[in-house]
PDB file of C-alpha atoms in Angstrom:
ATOM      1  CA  UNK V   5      75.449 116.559  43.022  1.00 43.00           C
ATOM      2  CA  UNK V   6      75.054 120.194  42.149  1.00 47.00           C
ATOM      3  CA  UNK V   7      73.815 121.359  45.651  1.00 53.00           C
ATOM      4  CA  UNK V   8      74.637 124.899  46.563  1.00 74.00           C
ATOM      5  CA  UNK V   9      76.536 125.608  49.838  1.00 81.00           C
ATOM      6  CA  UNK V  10      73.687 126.730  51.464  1.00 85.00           C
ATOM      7  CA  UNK V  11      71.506 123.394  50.997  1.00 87.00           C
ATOM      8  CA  UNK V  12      74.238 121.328  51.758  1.00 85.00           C
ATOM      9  CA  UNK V  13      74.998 123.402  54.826  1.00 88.00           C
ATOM     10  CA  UNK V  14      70.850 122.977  55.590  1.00 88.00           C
ATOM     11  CA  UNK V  15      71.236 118.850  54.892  1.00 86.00           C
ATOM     12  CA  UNK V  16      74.302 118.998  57.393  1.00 86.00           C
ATOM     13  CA  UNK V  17      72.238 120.079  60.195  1.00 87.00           C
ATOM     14  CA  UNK V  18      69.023 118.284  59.858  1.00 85.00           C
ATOM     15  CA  UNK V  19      71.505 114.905  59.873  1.00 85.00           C
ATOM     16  CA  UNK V  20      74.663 116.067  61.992  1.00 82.00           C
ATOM     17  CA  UNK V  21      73.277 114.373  65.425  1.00 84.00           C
ATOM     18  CA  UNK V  22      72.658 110.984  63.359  1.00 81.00           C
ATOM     19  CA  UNK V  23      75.182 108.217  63.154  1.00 83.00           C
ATOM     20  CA  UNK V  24      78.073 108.839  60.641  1.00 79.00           C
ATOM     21  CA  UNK V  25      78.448 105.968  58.882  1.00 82.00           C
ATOM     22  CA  UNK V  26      78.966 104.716  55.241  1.00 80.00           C
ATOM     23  CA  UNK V  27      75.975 105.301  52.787  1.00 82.00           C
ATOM     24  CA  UNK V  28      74.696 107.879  55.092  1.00 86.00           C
ATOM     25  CA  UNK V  29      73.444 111.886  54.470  1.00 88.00           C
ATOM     26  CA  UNK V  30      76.734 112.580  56.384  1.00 89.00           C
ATOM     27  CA  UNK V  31      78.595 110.174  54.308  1.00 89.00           C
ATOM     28  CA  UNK V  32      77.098 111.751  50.801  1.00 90.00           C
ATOM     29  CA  UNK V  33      78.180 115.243  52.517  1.00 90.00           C
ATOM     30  CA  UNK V  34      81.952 114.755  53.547  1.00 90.00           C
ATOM     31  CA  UNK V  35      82.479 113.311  50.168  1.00 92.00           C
ATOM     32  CA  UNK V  36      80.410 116.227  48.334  1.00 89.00           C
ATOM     33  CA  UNK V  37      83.461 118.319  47.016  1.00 89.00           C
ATOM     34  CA  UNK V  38      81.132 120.961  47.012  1.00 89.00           C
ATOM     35  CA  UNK V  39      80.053 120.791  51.187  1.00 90.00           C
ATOM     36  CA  UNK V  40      81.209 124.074  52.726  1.00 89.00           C
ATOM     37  CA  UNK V  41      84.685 124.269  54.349  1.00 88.00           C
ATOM     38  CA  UNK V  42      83.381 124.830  57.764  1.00 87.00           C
ATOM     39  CA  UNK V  43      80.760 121.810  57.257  1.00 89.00           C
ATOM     40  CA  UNK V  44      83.735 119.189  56.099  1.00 89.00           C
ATOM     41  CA  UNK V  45      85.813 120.497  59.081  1.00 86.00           C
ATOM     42  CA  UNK V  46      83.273 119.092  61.365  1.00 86.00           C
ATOM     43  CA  UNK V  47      83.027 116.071  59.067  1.00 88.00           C
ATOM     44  CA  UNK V  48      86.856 115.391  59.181  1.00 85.00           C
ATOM     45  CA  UNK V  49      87.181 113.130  62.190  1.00 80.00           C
ATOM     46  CA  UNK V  50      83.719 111.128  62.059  1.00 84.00           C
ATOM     47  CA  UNK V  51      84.023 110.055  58.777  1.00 87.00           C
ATOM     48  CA  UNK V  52      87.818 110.060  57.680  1.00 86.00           C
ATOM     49  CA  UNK V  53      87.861 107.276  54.576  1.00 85.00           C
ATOM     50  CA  UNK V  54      84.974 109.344  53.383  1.00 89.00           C
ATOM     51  CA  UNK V  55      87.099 112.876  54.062  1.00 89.00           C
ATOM     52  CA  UNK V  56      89.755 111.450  52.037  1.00 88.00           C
ATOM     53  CA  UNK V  57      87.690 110.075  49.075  1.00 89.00           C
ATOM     54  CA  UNK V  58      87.171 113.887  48.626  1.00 90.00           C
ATOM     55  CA  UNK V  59      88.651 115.792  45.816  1.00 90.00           C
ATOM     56  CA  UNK V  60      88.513 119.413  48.152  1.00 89.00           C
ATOM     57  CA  UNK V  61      90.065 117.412  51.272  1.00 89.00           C
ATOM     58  CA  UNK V  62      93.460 118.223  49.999  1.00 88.00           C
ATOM     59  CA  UNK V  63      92.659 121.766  49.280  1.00 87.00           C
ATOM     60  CA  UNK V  64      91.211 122.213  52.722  1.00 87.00           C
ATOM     61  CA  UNK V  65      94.573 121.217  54.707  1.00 85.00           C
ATOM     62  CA  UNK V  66      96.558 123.102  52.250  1.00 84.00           C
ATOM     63  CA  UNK V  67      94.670 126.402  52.804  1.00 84.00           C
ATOM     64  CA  UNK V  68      93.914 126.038  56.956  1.00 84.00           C
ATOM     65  CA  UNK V  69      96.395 123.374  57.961  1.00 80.00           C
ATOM     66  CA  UNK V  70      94.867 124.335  61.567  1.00 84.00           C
ATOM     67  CA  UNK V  71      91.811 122.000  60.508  1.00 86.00           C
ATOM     68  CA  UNK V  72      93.731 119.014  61.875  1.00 87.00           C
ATOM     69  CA  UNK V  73      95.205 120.567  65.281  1.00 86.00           C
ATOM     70  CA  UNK V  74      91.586 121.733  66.441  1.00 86.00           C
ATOM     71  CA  UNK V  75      90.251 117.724  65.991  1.00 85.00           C
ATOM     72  CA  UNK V  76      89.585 116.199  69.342  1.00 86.00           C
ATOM     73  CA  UNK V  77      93.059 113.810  69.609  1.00 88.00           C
ATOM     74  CA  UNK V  78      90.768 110.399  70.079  1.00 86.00           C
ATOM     75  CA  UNK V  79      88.849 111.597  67.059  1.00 85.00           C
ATOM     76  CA  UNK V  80      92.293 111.469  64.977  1.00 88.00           C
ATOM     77  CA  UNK V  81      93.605 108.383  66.756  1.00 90.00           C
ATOM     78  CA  UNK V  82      90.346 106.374  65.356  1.00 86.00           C
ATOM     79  CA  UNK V  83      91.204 108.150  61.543  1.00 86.00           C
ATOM     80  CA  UNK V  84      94.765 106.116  62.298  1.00 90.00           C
ATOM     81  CA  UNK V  85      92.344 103.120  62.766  1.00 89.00           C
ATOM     82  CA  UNK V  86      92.293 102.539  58.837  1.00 86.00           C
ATOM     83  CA  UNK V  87      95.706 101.275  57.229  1.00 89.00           C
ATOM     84  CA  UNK V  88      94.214 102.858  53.959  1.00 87.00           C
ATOM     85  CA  UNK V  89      94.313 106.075  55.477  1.00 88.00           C
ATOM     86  CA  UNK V  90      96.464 108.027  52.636  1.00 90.00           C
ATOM     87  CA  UNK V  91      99.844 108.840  53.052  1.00 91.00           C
ATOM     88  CA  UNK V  92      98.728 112.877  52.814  1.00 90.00           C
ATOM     89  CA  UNK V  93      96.046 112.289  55.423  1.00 90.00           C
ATOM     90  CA  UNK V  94      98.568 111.089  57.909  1.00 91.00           C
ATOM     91  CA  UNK V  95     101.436 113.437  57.340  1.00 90.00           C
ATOM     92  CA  UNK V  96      98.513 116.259  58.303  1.00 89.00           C
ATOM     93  CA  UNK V  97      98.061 114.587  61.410  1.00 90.00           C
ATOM     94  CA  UNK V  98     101.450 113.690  62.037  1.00 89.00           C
ATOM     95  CA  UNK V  99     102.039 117.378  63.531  1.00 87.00           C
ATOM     96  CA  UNK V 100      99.269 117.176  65.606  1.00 89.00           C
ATOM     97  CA  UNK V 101      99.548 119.316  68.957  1.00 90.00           C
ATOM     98  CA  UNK V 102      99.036 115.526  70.929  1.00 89.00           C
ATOM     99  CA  UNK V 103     102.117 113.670  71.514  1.00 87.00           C
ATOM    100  CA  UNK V 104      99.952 110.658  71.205  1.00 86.00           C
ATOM    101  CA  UNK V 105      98.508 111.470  67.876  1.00 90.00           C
ATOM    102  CA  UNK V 106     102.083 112.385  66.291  1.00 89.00           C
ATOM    103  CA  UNK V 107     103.307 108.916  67.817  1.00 86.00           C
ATOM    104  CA  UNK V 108     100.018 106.944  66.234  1.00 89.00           C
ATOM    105  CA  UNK V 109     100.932 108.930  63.055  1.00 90.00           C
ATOM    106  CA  UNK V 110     104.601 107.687  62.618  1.00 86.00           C
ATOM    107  CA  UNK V 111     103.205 104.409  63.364  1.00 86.00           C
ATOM    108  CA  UNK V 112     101.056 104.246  60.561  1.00 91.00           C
ATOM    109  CA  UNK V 113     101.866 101.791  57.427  1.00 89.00           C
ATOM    110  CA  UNK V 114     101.507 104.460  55.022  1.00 89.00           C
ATOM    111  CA  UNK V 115     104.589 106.327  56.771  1.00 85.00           C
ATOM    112  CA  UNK V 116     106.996 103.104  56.548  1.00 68.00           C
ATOM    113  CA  UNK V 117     108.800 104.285  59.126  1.00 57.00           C
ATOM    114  CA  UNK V 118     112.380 103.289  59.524  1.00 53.00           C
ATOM    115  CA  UNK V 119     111.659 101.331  62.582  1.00 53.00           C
ATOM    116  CA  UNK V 120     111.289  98.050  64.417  1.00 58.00           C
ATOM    117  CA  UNK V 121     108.927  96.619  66.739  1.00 56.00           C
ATOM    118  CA  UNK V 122     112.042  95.201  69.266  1.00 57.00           C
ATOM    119  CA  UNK V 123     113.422  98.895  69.137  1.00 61.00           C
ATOM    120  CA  UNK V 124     110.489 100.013  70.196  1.00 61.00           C
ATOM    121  CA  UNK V 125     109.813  97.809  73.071  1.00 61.00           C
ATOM    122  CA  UNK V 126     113.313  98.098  74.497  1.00 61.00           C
ATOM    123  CA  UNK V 127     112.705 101.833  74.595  1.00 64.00           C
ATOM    124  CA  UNK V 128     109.275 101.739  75.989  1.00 61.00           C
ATOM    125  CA  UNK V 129     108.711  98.846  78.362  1.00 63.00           C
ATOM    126  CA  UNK V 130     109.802  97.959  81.490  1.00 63.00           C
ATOM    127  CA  UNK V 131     112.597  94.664  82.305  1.00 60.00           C
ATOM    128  CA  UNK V 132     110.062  94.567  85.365  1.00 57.00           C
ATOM    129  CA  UNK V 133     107.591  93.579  83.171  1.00 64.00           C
ATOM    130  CA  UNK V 134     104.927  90.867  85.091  1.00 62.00           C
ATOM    131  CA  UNK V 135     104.135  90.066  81.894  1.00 64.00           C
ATOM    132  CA  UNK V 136     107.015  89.131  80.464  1.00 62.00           C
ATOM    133  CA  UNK V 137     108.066  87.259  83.615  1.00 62.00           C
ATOM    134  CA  UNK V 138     105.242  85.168  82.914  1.00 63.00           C
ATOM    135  CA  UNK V 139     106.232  84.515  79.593  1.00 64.00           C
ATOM    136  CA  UNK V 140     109.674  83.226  80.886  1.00 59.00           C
ATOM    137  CA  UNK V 141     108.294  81.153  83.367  1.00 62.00           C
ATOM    138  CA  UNK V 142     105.920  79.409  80.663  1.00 63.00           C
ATOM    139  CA  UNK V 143     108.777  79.496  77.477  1.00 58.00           C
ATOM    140  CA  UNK V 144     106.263  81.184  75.728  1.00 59.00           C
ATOM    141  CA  UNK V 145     108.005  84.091  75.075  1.00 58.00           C
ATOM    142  CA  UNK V 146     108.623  85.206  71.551  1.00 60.00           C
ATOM    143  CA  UNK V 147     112.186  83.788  70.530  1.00 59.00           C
ATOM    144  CA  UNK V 148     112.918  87.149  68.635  1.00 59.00           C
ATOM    145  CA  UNK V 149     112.083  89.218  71.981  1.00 60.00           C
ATOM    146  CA  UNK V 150     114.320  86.891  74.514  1.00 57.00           C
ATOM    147  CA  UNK V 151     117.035  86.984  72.015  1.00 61.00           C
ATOM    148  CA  UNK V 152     116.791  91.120  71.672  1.00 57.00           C
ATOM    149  CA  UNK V 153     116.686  91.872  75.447  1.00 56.00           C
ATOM    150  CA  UNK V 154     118.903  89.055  77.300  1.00 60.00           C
ATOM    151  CA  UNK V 155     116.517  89.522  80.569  1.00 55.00           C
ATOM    152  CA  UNK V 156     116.570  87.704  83.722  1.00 53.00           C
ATOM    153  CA  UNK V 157     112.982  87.270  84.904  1.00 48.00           C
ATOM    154  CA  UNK V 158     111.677  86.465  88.379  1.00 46.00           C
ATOM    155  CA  UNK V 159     108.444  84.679  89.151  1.00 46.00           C
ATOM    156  CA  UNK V 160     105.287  86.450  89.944  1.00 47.00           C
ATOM    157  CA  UNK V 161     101.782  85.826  89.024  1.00 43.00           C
ATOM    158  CA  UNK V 162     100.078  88.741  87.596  1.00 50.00           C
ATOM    159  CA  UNK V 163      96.947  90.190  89.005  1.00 62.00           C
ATOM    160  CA  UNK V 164      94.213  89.198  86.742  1.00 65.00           C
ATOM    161  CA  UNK V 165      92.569  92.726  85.087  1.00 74.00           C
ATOM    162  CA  UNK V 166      88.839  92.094  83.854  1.00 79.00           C
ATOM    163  CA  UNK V 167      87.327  94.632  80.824  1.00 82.00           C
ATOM    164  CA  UNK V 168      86.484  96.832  83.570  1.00 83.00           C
ATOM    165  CA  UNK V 169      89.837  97.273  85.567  1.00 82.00           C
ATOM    166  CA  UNK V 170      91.780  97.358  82.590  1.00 85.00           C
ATOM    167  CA  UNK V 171      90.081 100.244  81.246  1.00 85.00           C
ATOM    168  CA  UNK V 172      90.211 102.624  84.206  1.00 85.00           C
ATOM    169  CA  UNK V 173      93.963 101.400  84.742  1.00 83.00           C
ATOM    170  CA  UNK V 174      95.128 102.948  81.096  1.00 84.00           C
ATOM    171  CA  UNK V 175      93.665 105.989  81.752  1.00 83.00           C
ATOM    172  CA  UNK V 176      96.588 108.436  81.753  1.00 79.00           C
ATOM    173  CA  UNK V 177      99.529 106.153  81.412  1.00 78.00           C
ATOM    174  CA  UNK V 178     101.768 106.421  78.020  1.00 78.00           C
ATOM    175  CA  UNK V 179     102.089 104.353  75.439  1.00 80.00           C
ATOM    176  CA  UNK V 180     104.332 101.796  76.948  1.00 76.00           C
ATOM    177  CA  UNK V 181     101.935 101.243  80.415  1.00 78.00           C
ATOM    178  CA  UNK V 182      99.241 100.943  77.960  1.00 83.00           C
ATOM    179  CA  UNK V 183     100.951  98.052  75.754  1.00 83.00           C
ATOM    180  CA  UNK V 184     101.866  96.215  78.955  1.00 79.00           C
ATOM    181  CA  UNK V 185      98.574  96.392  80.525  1.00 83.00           C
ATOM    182  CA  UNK V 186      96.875  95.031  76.959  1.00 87.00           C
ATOM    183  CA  UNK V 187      99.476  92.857  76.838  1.00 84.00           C
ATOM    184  CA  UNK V 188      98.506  91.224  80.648  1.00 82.00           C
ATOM    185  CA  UNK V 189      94.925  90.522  79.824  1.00 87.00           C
ATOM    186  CA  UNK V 190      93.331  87.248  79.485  1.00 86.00           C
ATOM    187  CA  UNK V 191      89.738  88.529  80.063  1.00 88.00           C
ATOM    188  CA  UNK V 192      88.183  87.524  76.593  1.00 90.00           C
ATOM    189  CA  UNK V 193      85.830  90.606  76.682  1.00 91.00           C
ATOM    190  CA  UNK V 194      89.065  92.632  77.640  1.00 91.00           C
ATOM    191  CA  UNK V 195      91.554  91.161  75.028  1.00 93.00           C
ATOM    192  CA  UNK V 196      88.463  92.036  71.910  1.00 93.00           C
ATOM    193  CA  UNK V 197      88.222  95.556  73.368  1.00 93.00           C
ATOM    194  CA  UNK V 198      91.664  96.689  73.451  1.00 94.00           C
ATOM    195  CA  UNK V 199      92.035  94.959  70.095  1.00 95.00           C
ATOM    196  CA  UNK V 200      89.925  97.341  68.425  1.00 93.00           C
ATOM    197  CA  UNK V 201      91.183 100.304  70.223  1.00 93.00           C
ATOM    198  CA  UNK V 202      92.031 103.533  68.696  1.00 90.00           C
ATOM    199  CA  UNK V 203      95.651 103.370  70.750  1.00 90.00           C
ATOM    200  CA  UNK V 204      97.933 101.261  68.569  1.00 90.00           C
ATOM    201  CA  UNK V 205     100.121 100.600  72.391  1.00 87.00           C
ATOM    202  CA  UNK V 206      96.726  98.930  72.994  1.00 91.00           C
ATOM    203  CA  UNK V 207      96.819  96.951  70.264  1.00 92.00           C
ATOM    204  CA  UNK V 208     100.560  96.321  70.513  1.00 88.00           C
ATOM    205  CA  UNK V 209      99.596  94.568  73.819  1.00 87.00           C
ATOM    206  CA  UNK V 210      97.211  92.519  72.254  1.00 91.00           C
ATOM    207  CA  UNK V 211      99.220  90.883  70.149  1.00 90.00           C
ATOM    208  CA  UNK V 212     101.875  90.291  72.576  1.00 85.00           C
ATOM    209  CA  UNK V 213      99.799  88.993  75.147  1.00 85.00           C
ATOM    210  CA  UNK V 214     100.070  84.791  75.694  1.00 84.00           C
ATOM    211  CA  UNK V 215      96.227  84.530  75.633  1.00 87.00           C
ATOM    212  CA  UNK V 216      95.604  86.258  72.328  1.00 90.00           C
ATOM    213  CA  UNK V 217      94.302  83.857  70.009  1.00 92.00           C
ATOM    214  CA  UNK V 218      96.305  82.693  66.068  1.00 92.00           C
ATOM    215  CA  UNK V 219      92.859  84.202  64.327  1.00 94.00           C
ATOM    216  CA  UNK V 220      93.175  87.852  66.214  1.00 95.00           C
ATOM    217  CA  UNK V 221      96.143  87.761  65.370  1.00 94.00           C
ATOM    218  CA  UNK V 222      96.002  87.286  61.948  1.00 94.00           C
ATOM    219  CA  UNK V 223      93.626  90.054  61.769  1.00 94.00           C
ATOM    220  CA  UNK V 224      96.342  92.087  63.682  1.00 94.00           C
ATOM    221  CA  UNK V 225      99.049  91.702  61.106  1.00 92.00           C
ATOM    222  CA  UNK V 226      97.197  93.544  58.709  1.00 92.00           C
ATOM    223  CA  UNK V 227      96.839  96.660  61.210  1.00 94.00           C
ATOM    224  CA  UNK V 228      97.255 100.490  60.586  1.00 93.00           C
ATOM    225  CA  UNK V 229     100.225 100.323  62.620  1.00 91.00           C
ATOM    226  CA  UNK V 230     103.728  99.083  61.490  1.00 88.00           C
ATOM    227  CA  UNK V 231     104.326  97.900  65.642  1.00 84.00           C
ATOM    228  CA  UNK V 232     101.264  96.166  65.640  1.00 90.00           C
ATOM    229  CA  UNK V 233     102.138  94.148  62.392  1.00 90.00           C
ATOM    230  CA  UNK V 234     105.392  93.440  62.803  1.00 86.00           C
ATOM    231  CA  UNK V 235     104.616  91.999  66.163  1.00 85.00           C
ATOM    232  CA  UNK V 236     101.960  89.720  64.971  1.00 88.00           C
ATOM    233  CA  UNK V 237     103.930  88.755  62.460  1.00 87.00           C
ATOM    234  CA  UNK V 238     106.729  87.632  64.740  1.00 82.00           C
ATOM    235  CA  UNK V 239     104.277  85.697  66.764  1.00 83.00           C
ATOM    236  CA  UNK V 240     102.266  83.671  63.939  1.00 84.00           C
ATOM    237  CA  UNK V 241     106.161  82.726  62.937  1.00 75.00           C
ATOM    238  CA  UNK V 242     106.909  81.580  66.457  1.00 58.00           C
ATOM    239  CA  UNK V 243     104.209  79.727  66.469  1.00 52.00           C
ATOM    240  CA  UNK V 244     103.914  77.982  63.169  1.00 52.00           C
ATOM    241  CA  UNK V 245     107.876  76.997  64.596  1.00 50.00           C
ATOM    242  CA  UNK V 246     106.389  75.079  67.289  1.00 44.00           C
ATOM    243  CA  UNK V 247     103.267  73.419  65.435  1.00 48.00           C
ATOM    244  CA  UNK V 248     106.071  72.208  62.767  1.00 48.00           C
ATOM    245  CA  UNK V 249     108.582  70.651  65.265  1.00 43.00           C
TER     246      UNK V 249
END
């Protein structure tokens, strides 16, 4: 495309309240390396593979590394949604005014961090777990987990949490309330939700939850986030243990 700045800039704003999505006018646009700086700043969060497909995106961060601190934080936690997200991409966001972004961003797969998912839930969640209990009380526990924290559990039946519930209880809790309360659900509705949220803690739940099905979580251990792999990972072992016994 040889469009000047100013038709592309025109294009951008007879299409900018229309759907982003692949094959679109805004698609062609954020991966036009000739779209106006401004225009692709806008274009950043709504269409991130497409961002990073083009050859100015680098350019951009280098010369305003600002671009990626004034994106809306739930904008950059759905760019974290893609485990192809590129290693440069994710480093920009990684320093990201929102504690929640940065922590998304060290998640991601193309970080590697030096990290593990048992760490992680020893430092987050609660021994007071009611999900967890439940897991003792029904040996379904992940071996690996039981082994890590050498809890004592006491009965209790959780409260069931619907689609509903469970999405005004997150609100404002950190990352570790959030994997619990993902992890609690048995709601089917619920359980597909949080798996596709933009919150890895969310999906972290998911696939520690008893209810979640082998086939989620086989789509899980391919996730953006290292947590969210490793932990279905551990699972699908624990559980191809018990179908070969």
């Amino acid at each position: 495309m040889n469009d000047t700045s100013a038709t592309l800039r025109t294009l951008f704003e007879q299409h900018r309240n229309q759907k982003a999505r692949p094959g679109s006018a805004l698609d062609d646009l954020t991966r036009n390396p000739n779209t106006p700086p401004d225009v692709l700043e806008l274009l950043l969060a709504r269409l991130p593979a497409s961002f990073c497909a083009n050859p100015a995106a680098p350019l951009l961060l280098l010369e305003d590394p600002g671009v990626i601190g004034r994106r809306h934080p739930e904008r950059l936690l759905r760019a974290l949604r893609e485990p192809n997200t590129p290693r440069w991409f994710v480093e920009a966001i990684a320093i990201h005014p929102a504690p929640s972004v940065r922590e998304a961003a060290r998640q991601h797969v193309a970080l590697e961090p030096d990290i593990s998912v048992e760490g992680w839930l020893q430092e987050n969640l609660s021994p007071r777990s009611r999900t967890l209990r439940r897991w003792w009380r029904e040996g379904r526990a992940p071996s690996w987990l039981l082994e890590r924290f050498g809890w004592k559990f006491v009965d209790e039946v959780p409260r069931p949490m619907d689609f509903w519930n469970w999405r005004d209880e997150r609100r404002g809790c950190t990352p570790g309330q959030r994997c619990v309360l993902a992890s609690s659900l048995t709601d089917p509705t619920a359980i597909r939700a949080a798996a596709r949220s933009h919150h890895p803690a969310d999906r972290l739940g998911v696939a520690l939850s008893p209810s979640v099905t082998r086939q989620r979580l086989h789509r899980l251990k391919r996730d953006a986030s290292t947590l969210v792999r490793f932990a279905a990972m551990a699972r699908l072992g624990d559980s191809e243990k018990l179908e070969n016994k």
